[in-house]
Each structure stands twice: as C-alpha cells, then as structure tokens.
Amino acid sequence: MVHSIFHHINGEALQDYIAALDLGTNTCRLLIAAKTRNGPQVVNSFVKVVRLGDELATKGHISNGAMARALSALTICAKKLKEYPLTRGRYVTTAVCREASNRDDFLDLIHLKTGLKLEIISTAEEARLAIVGCADLLDTSTRYAIAFDIGGGSTEVMWMELFPDKLPEIIQWTSLPLGVVTVAETLRTEASPFAFLQKIRRAVAEEMKIFCDRAYIYPQLKKNNIQLIGTSGTVTTLAALHMNLERYDRTQVNGLHLTPETIKRTVSSLYAMTPERQLLHPCIGPMRADLVMGGVAIFEGIYDVFPINPVRVADRGVREGILLDLMR
C-alpha cells in the first residue's frame, strides 16, 4: 500500500537526504527530504512563480526576463541544496524546455550560473511522476482512474488501472499543448476573452473524446467504475475558493472531494469575478490572477467528457513523484 508520507519535520538532522527540483512553465519548485523508514520527510522547500513560458505561445522562445526570474529562483535552490549532504537528487524541467527554440542556451546558462544540470523530461515521464506523487490519494476499491495535470505549458491526462498493493498502472495517456501560461499569453490579444475560453474548452473536450475512444474508457464510464483526480493549481484553487479560505492552505485542500454542484457553483463565481477581484482574492492573487481562467477552461473541457462525481483534489505533483522514485 502506498502511504501518505510527505510531512515536515523539525529536530535533529538525519544522515541521508534526497532532493527534487521541478522547473515548470510557471513555477520553480524544490523539495529536500530526509530518508526515513516511513519514506521521505520534507525538511526544506522552495516555491517561486517564474513565468518561464511567458513568450512561448506567442514567440516560441524563453524571454530574457523569464530567464532572469528563473535564474534568480534556481540560485536560491542551489544554495539550499548545498546545505544538505545529499545522497541523490533529480532536477527536471518540462514543457517550456521541451519546446523553446533557445532551450539549449538557457540550460547551459543555468549550469554556468548555478552549477545545476537540469534534465528535460518527456510528457510521458511527467505524467508518470505526477501519478507516483498522488497515488496514495487514489481509492483502490475502484478499478480505474483518470488523472489530469494542468500545467503551465501542457496538460497531461492519464487512464490508469488501480491495484491494492502497488502503484497504479498507466494504460494510456495523452498530452495537450495547452497550459495556463500559454493560454493566458494568447488570451491577452483576444478581443473576446469569454469566447476564446469557450473555444479552448471545446478544443480540449474534442481531444478528450478522441482519447476516450482510443483508450476504450466509455464502457467503464457507463459502469461508474472510474474515479477522477486532478493534480494541478487549477483544481487546488477551485477547492480553496469553495472552502472560502482566508489564505491558501494545502493541508485543507489536499485530498478534498469536489462534487459537480460545487464545481458548477465555484466556476460560475470565478466567471462572475472582475479581474480586479481575482487579483485581490487571497487564494488567487497577483501570481495566478491572469492564469486561473485558462486553467478553468481546460478543466471544463476535461470534465465535459468525464463528469465523474466527485473530483479528488491533489496538491501533489512531479517533485513528490521524484522523491518517491529516489526512495525506491
């Protein structure tokens, strides 16, 4: 059985440490954990919005401003990593560095300035790591599950079979070249934002129908033999809004169930918000205000085809998956 093992600890240093770094299209994330018999125990972490993909959709490259923001965050990460006697670490980057025309120059610059060597992982590996990271939230009394990860530059959707005593097995997966950052960058130039978001929603739904046919999901969907889990900032934001949190708290959000009624009501409230209200909302704020609606449109497209009740919310992702891999 996969256990929930991501807990922060205080006290004396333990001997062996492992680290996971995920430089995404929107956010740079670092976890440093002590190796224990119960799994990785997080001792240090770092999260910084860097907007690495701010010109990917419109110009196909990483902008100078985005490079500077990422280098600033990675410099902090490198300093934190040097504070621990690491036995193993894995430092990855995803959609932007898979696609940007100047990715090689950028990765060379990172190595020169910080000493960090970042690995560009495939969409398949990104999907697998996301599943490893949130596996303990899946209920193995249901045979199948669909997981989705709405990232900054891409969205991964996985069709899986569940087992009581081992990790889920990914049967099929798909990756869409749409994420909250790339949608937001295009949205800025659109005369009718709502019409564009609905276009994104329909496009995602069409891709999900194709995926559904290819993976033979419909028979199990009709039997209600599937659970749905989301591992992205979009669903965690929806969960926080539903709970009326005064500020985001992952301990209250992680593992929450969202019903169709809750989703409809929360999404409607988001569409009714002005950009100013989104900017000032404590669970959205300036770092996510211009990203949240693109993520909602992608989520709605997925949910139009897979209207499974409830949706499980996971505040987990690639870096947690890396830590579990390193433990094994």
Short mmCIF file of C-alpha atoms in Angstrom, two decimals:
data_model
loop_
_atom_site.label_atom_id
_atom_site.label_comp_id
_atom_site.label_asym_id
_atom_site.label_seq_id
_atom_site.Cartn_x
_atom_site.Cartn_y
_atom_site.Cartn_z
CA MET A 1 0.00 0.00 0.00
CA VAL A 2 1.24 3.48 -0.86
CA HIS A 3 1.14 5.65 2.26
CA SER A 4 0.83 9.38 2.74
CA ILE A 5 4.38 10.25 3.74
CA PHE A 6 5.00 13.89 2.91
CA HIS A 7 5.31 15.54 6.32
CA HIS A 8 7.58 18.33 7.52
CA ILE A 9 9.78 17.55 10.50
CA ASN A 10 11.85 19.56 12.93
CA GLY A 11 14.64 18.42 15.12
CA GLU A 12 18.00 16.78 14.62
CA ALA A 13 19.37 16.30 11.13
CA LEU A 14 19.17 12.80 9.69
CA GLN A 15 22.01 11.23 7.76
CA ASP A 16 20.68 10.80 4.23
CA TYR A 17 18.91 13.45 2.18
CA ILE A 18 17.35 13.45 -1.27
CA ALA A 19 16.12 16.36 -3.38
CA ALA A 20 13.67 17.04 -6.20
CA LEU A 21 13.59 20.19 -8.31
CA ASP A 22 10.90 20.91 -10.92
CA LEU A 23 11.32 23.96 -13.15
CA GLY A 24 7.94 24.26 -14.81
CA THR A 25 6.42 26.66 -17.30
CA ASN A 26 5.02 28.77 -14.48
CA THR A 27 6.68 27.77 -11.21
CA CYS A 28 10.03 26.62 -9.83
CA ARG A 29 9.60 24.07 -7.03
CA LEU A 30 12.16 22.41 -4.77
CA LEU A 31 11.81 19.74 -2.08
CA ILE A 32 14.61 18.45 0.14
CA ALA A 33 13.76 15.42 2.27
CA ALA A 34 15.39 13.18 4.84
CA LYS A 35 15.25 9.46 4.09
CA THR A 36 13.43 7.57 6.85
CA ARG A 37 11.88 4.15 7.25
CA ASN A 38 8.46 5.76 6.70
CA GLY A 39 9.52 7.46 3.49
CA PRO A 40 10.78 10.94 2.60
CA GLN A 41 10.28 13.52 5.35
CA VAL A 42 10.43 17.05 3.94
CA VAL A 43 12.96 19.27 5.72
CA ASN A 44 13.16 22.21 3.29
CA SER A 45 11.16 23.50 0.37
CA PHE A 46 11.02 26.42 -2.02
CA VAL A 47 8.34 27.64 -4.45
CA LYS A 48 8.61 30.65 -6.75
CA VAL A 49 6.49 31.74 -9.69
CA VAL A 50 8.90 32.47 -12.55
CA ARG A 51 6.58 32.57 -15.61
CA LEU A 52 9.20 30.82 -17.73
CA GLY A 53 6.75 30.37 -20.60
CA ASP A 54 5.64 33.98 -20.87
CA GLU A 55 6.54 34.18 -24.58
CA LEU A 56 6.41 30.52 -25.56
CA ALA A 57 2.95 30.61 -27.17
CA THR A 58 3.49 33.89 -28.99
CA LYS A 59 7.20 33.81 -29.91
CA GLY A 60 8.34 30.23 -29.34
CA HIS A 61 11.23 31.07 -27.04
CA ILE A 62 12.15 31.81 -23.42
CA SER A 63 12.29 35.57 -22.91
CA ASN A 64 15.24 37.37 -21.29
CA GLY A 65 13.00 38.42 -18.41
CA ALA A 66 11.85 34.84 -17.83
CA MET A 67 15.46 33.62 -17.86
CA ALA A 68 16.40 36.20 -15.24
CA ARG A 69 13.47 35.22 -13.00
CA ALA A 70 14.28 31.52 -13.32
CA LEU A 71 17.99 32.06 -12.64
CA SER A 72 17.16 34.05 -9.52
CA ALA A 73 14.96 31.21 -8.21
CA LEU A 74 17.44 28.50 -9.18
CA THR A 75 20.27 30.37 -7.42
CA ILE A 76 18.26 30.13 -4.21
CA CYS A 77 17.60 26.44 -4.88
CA ALA A 78 21.30 25.76 -5.45
CA LYS A 79 22.18 27.45 -2.17
CA LYS A 80 19.60 25.38 -0.27
CA LEU A 81 20.85 22.16 -1.88
CA LYS A 82 24.40 22.84 -0.69
CA GLU A 83 23.19 22.95 2.92
CA TYR A 84 22.43 19.20 2.98
CA PRO A 85 24.57 16.08 2.44
CA LEU A 86 22.51 14.78 -0.46
CA THR A 87 22.79 11.14 -1.44
CA ARG A 88 20.62 11.54 -4.55
CA GLY A 89 18.78 14.28 -6.39
CA ARG A 90 16.89 14.77 -9.60
CA TYR A 91 16.39 18.19 -11.18
CA VAL A 92 13.96 18.38 -14.10
CA THR A 93 12.27 20.82 -16.42
CA THR A 94 9.18 20.31 -18.55
CA ALA A 95 7.10 21.87 -21.34
CA VAL A 96 8.98 25.12 -21.98
CA CYS A 97 12.35 23.45 -22.32
CA ARG A 98 10.85 20.73 -24.49
CA GLU A 99 9.65 23.33 -26.97
CA ALA A 100 11.58 26.62 -26.70
CA SER A 101 13.94 27.42 -29.58
CA ASN A 102 16.62 28.71 -27.19
CA ARG A 103 16.36 25.94 -24.59
CA ASP A 104 19.96 24.69 -25.01
CA ASP A 105 21.43 28.14 -24.43
CA PHE A 106 19.18 28.56 -21.40
CA LEU A 107 20.18 25.21 -19.85
CA ASP A 108 23.86 26.00 -20.45
CA LEU A 109 23.36 29.35 -18.72
CA ILE A 110 21.72 27.67 -15.73
CA HIS A 111 24.67 25.28 -15.39
CA LEU A 112 27.16 28.12 -15.70
CA LYS A 113 25.47 30.39 -13.14
CA THR A 114 24.18 27.85 -10.59
CA GLY A 115 26.02 24.59 -11.20
CA LEU A 116 22.69 22.79 -11.66
CA LYS A 117 22.21 20.38 -14.56
CA LEU A 118 18.53 20.21 -15.46
CA GLU A 119 17.03 17.20 -17.23
CA ILE A 120 14.32 17.79 -19.83
CA ILE A 121 11.72 15.09 -19.18
CA SER A 122 9.21 13.81 -21.73
CA THR A 123 5.46 14.24 -21.44
CA ALA A 124 5.23 10.51 -20.62
CA GLU A 125 7.70 10.84 -17.74
CA GLU A 126 5.96 13.99 -16.49
CA ALA A 127 2.67 12.10 -16.42
CA ARG A 128 4.21 9.12 -14.63
CA LEU A 129 5.83 11.25 -11.94
CA ALA A 130 2.59 13.13 -11.29
CA ILE A 131 0.82 9.81 -10.72
CA VAL A 132 3.54 8.49 -8.41
CA GLY A 133 3.24 11.70 -6.38
CA CYS A 134 -0.50 11.45 -5.78
CA ALA A 135 -1.01 7.67 -5.80
CA ASP A 136 -1.85 7.47 -2.10
CA LEU A 137 -4.96 9.62 -2.68
CA LEU A 138 -6.47 7.08 -5.08
CA ASP A 139 -9.10 4.66 -3.76
CA THR A 140 -8.22 1.14 -4.89
CA SER A 141 -11.78 -0.07 -4.30
CA THR A 142 -12.43 1.43 -7.76
CA ARG A 143 -10.64 -0.43 -10.55
CA TYR A 144 -9.86 2.53 -12.83
CA ALA A 145 -8.93 6.19 -12.53
CA ILE A 146 -8.40 9.19 -14.75
CA ALA A 147 -5.83 11.73 -13.57
CA PHE A 148 -5.15 15.11 -15.10
CA ASP A 149 -2.35 17.58 -14.54
CA ILE A 150 -2.96 21.09 -15.96
CA GLY A 151 0.49 22.61 -16.10
CA GLY A 152 1.86 25.90 -17.33
CA GLY A 153 2.68 24.75 -20.86
CA SER A 154 0.95 21.40 -21.29
CA THR A 155 -1.83 19.25 -19.86
CA GLU A 156 -1.39 15.52 -19.24
CA VAL A 157 -4.35 13.14 -18.90
CA MET A 158 -3.79 9.55 -17.76
CA TRP A 159 -6.04 6.47 -17.88
CA MET A 160 -4.99 4.01 -15.18
CA GLU A 161 -5.77 0.69 -13.58
CA LEU A 162 -5.56 0.56 -9.78
CA PHE A 163 -4.19 -2.19 -7.56
CA PRO A 164 -4.36 -2.57 -3.74
CA ASP A 165 -0.67 -3.26 -3.14
CA LYS A 166 1.26 -1.42 -5.83
CA LEU A 167 1.36 1.81 -7.79
CA PRO A 168 -1.28 2.48 -10.46
CA GLU A 169 -0.52 1.23 -13.95
CA ILE A 170 -0.92 3.80 -16.72
CA ILE A 171 -2.83 2.12 -19.56
CA GLN A 172 -2.82 5.10 -21.90
CA TRP A 173 -2.09 8.81 -21.62
CA THR A 174 -2.28 11.92 -23.73
CA SER A 175 -0.60 15.33 -23.60
CA LEU A 176 -2.21 18.54 -24.86
CA PRO A 177 -0.03 21.53 -25.83
CA LEU A 178 -2.19 23.79 -23.67
CA GLY A 179 -1.39 25.09 -20.20
CA VAL A 180 -2.35 28.03 -18.01
CA VAL A 181 0.60 30.18 -19.11
CA THR A 182 0.33 29.52 -22.85
CA VAL A 183 -3.44 30.09 -22.80
CA ALA A 184 -3.03 33.29 -20.77
CA GLU A 185 -0.46 34.69 -23.20
CA THR A 186 -2.78 34.15 -26.17
CA LEU A 187 -5.80 35.39 -24.21
CA ARG A 188 -4.21 38.83 -23.82
CA THR A 189 -4.58 39.53 -27.54
CA GLU A 190 -8.16 38.24 -27.87
CA ALA A 191 -10.97 40.75 -28.39
CA SER A 192 -13.49 38.47 -26.65
CA PRO A 193 -11.87 36.62 -23.72
CA PHE A 194 -15.00 34.60 -22.87
CA ALA A 195 -15.42 33.39 -26.46
CA PHE A 196 -11.75 32.38 -26.58
CA LEU A 197 -12.01 30.45 -23.30
CA GLN A 198 -15.05 28.58 -24.62
CA LYS A 199 -13.06 27.78 -27.76
CA ILE A 200 -10.32 26.29 -25.56
CA ARG A 201 -12.93 24.34 -23.62
CA ARG A 202 -14.41 22.84 -26.82
CA ALA A 203 -10.97 22.02 -28.22
CA VAL A 204 -9.99 20.18 -25.02
CA ALA A 205 -13.31 18.30 -24.99
CA GLU A 206 -12.74 17.13 -28.57
CA GLU A 207 -9.30 15.84 -27.64
CA MET A 208 -10.77 14.06 -24.62
CA LYS A 209 -13.39 12.35 -26.81
CA ILE A 210 -10.63 11.08 -29.09
CA PHE A 211 -8.67 9.87 -26.07
CA CYS A 212 -11.79 8.24 -24.62
CA ASP A 213 -12.38 6.29 -27.84
CA ARG A 214 -8.73 5.27 -28.20
CA ALA A 215 -8.45 4.02 -24.61
CA TYR A 216 -11.90 2.33 -24.53
CA ILE A 217 -12.95 4.35 -21.50
CA TYR A 218 -16.67 4.67 -22.25
CA PRO A 219 -17.69 1.17 -21.06
CA GLN A 220 -16.19 1.79 -17.61
CA LEU A 221 -17.58 5.32 -17.56
CA LYS A 222 -21.09 3.90 -18.00
CA LYS A 223 -20.48 1.45 -15.15
CA ASN A 224 -19.37 4.25 -12.78
CA ASN A 225 -16.17 2.28 -12.31
CA ILE A 226 -13.81 5.27 -12.58
CA GLN A 227 -12.57 7.93 -10.19
CA LEU A 228 -11.20 11.32 -11.27
CA ILE A 229 -8.25 13.12 -9.67
CA GLY A 230 -6.67 16.46 -10.53
CA THR A 231 -3.11 17.38 -9.55
CA SER A 232 -2.90 20.97 -10.74
CA GLY A 233 -3.09 24.52 -9.41
CA THR A 234 -6.41 24.92 -11.18
CA VAL A 235 -8.25 22.33 -9.07
CA THR A 236 -6.48 23.34 -5.86
CA THR A 237 -7.59 26.94 -6.49
CA LEU A 238 -11.17 25.79 -7.07
CA ALA A 239 -11.02 23.81 -3.83
CA ALA A 240 -9.68 26.79 -1.86
CA LEU A 241 -12.40 29.07 -3.29
CA HIS A 242 -15.08 26.52 -2.43
CA MET A 243 -13.83 26.39 1.18
CA ASN A 244 -13.70 30.21 1.45
CA LEU A 245 -10.18 30.04 2.84
CA GLU A 246 -8.70 33.31 4.04
CA ARG A 247 -5.43 32.17 2.51
CA TYR A 248 -4.37 29.06 0.65
CA ASP A 249 -3.68 26.08 2.93
CA ARG A 250 -2.55 22.87 1.25
CA THR A 251 -3.34 20.79 4.34
CA GLN A 252 -7.03 21.65 3.94
CA VAL A 253 -7.07 21.33 0.16
CA ASN A 254 -5.10 18.15 -0.45
CA GLY A 255 -7.45 15.17 -0.73
CA LEU A 256 -10.65 17.23 -0.85
CA HIS A 257 -13.61 15.98 -2.91
CA LEU A 258 -15.43 18.37 -5.27
CA THR A 259 -18.96 17.47 -6.32
CA PRO A 260 -20.49 18.54 -9.67
CA GLU A 261 -22.66 21.08 -7.83
CA THR A 262 -19.62 22.52 -6.05
CA ILE A 263 -17.66 22.74 -9.29
CA LYS A 264 -20.51 24.46 -11.14
CA ARG A 265 -21.06 26.97 -8.36
CA THR A 266 -17.36 27.75 -7.90
CA VAL A 267 -16.64 28.06 -11.62
CA SER A 268 -19.66 30.36 -12.02
CA SER A 269 -18.37 32.57 -9.21
CA LEU A 270 -15.00 32.81 -10.96
CA TYR A 271 -16.56 33.86 -14.25
CA ALA A 272 -18.53 36.50 -12.35
CA MET A 273 -15.39 37.97 -10.76
CA THR A 274 -13.78 41.02 -12.30
CA PRO A 275 -10.02 40.79 -12.97
CA GLU A 276 -9.54 43.19 -10.05
CA ARG A 277 -11.41 40.91 -7.65
CA GLN A 278 -9.38 37.92 -8.80
CA LEU A 279 -6.19 39.92 -8.29
CA LEU A 280 -7.16 40.76 -4.70
CA HIS A 281 -8.55 37.36 -3.74
CA PRO A 282 -6.24 35.71 -1.16
CA CYS A 283 -6.48 32.29 -2.85
CA ILE A 284 -5.74 33.66 -6.34
CA GLY A 285 -3.70 36.85 -6.03
CA PRO A 286 -1.36 38.57 -8.48
CA MET A 287 0.63 35.42 -9.30
CA ARG A 288 -2.39 33.46 -10.57
CA ALA A 289 -4.99 36.10 -11.48
CA ASP A 290 -4.33 36.03 -15.21
CA LEU A 291 -3.82 32.24 -15.27
CA VAL A 292 -6.83 30.89 -13.44
CA MET A 293 -9.45 31.27 -16.18
CA GLY A 294 -7.35 29.47 -18.77
CA GLY A 295 -6.94 26.59 -16.34
CA VAL A 296 -10.68 26.56 -15.67
CA ALA A 297 -11.41 26.35 -19.43
CA ILE A 298 -9.07 23.36 -19.77
CA PHE A 299 -10.62 21.70 -16.72
CA GLU A 300 -14.14 22.27 -18.05
CA GLY A 301 -13.17 20.61 -21.33
CA ILE A 302 -11.94 17.55 -19.45
CA TYR A 303 -14.98 17.48 -17.18
CA ASP A 304 -17.41 17.82 -20.10
CA VAL A 305 -16.29 14.37 -21.26
CA PHE A 306 -15.54 12.84 -17.84
CA PRO A 307 -18.27 14.21 -15.49
CA ILE A 308 -17.27 11.88 -12.66
CA ASN A 309 -18.55 12.55 -9.14
CA PRO A 310 -16.57 13.54 -7.16
CA VAL A 311 -13.29 15.03 -8.36
CA ARG A 312 -10.43 14.35 -5.93
CA VAL A 313 -8.03 17.26 -5.41
CA ALA A 314 -4.30 16.58 -5.07
CA ASP A 315 -1.82 19.23 -4.00
CA ARG A 316 0.94 16.98 -5.26
CA GLY A 317 2.95 16.73 -8.44
CA VAL A 318 6.18 15.92 -10.19
CA ARG A 319 8.54 16.75 -7.33
CA GLU A 320 6.72 14.44 -4.88
CA GLY A 321 6.87 11.72 -7.52
CA ILE A 322 10.61 12.25 -7.87
CA LEU A 323 11.15 11.87 -4.12
CA LEU A 324 9.27 8.59 -4.03
CA ASP A 325 11.26 7.34 -7.01
CA LEU A 326 14.51 8.28 -5.27
CA MET A 327 13.41 6.43 -2.12
CA ARG A 328 12.84 3.28 -4.15
#
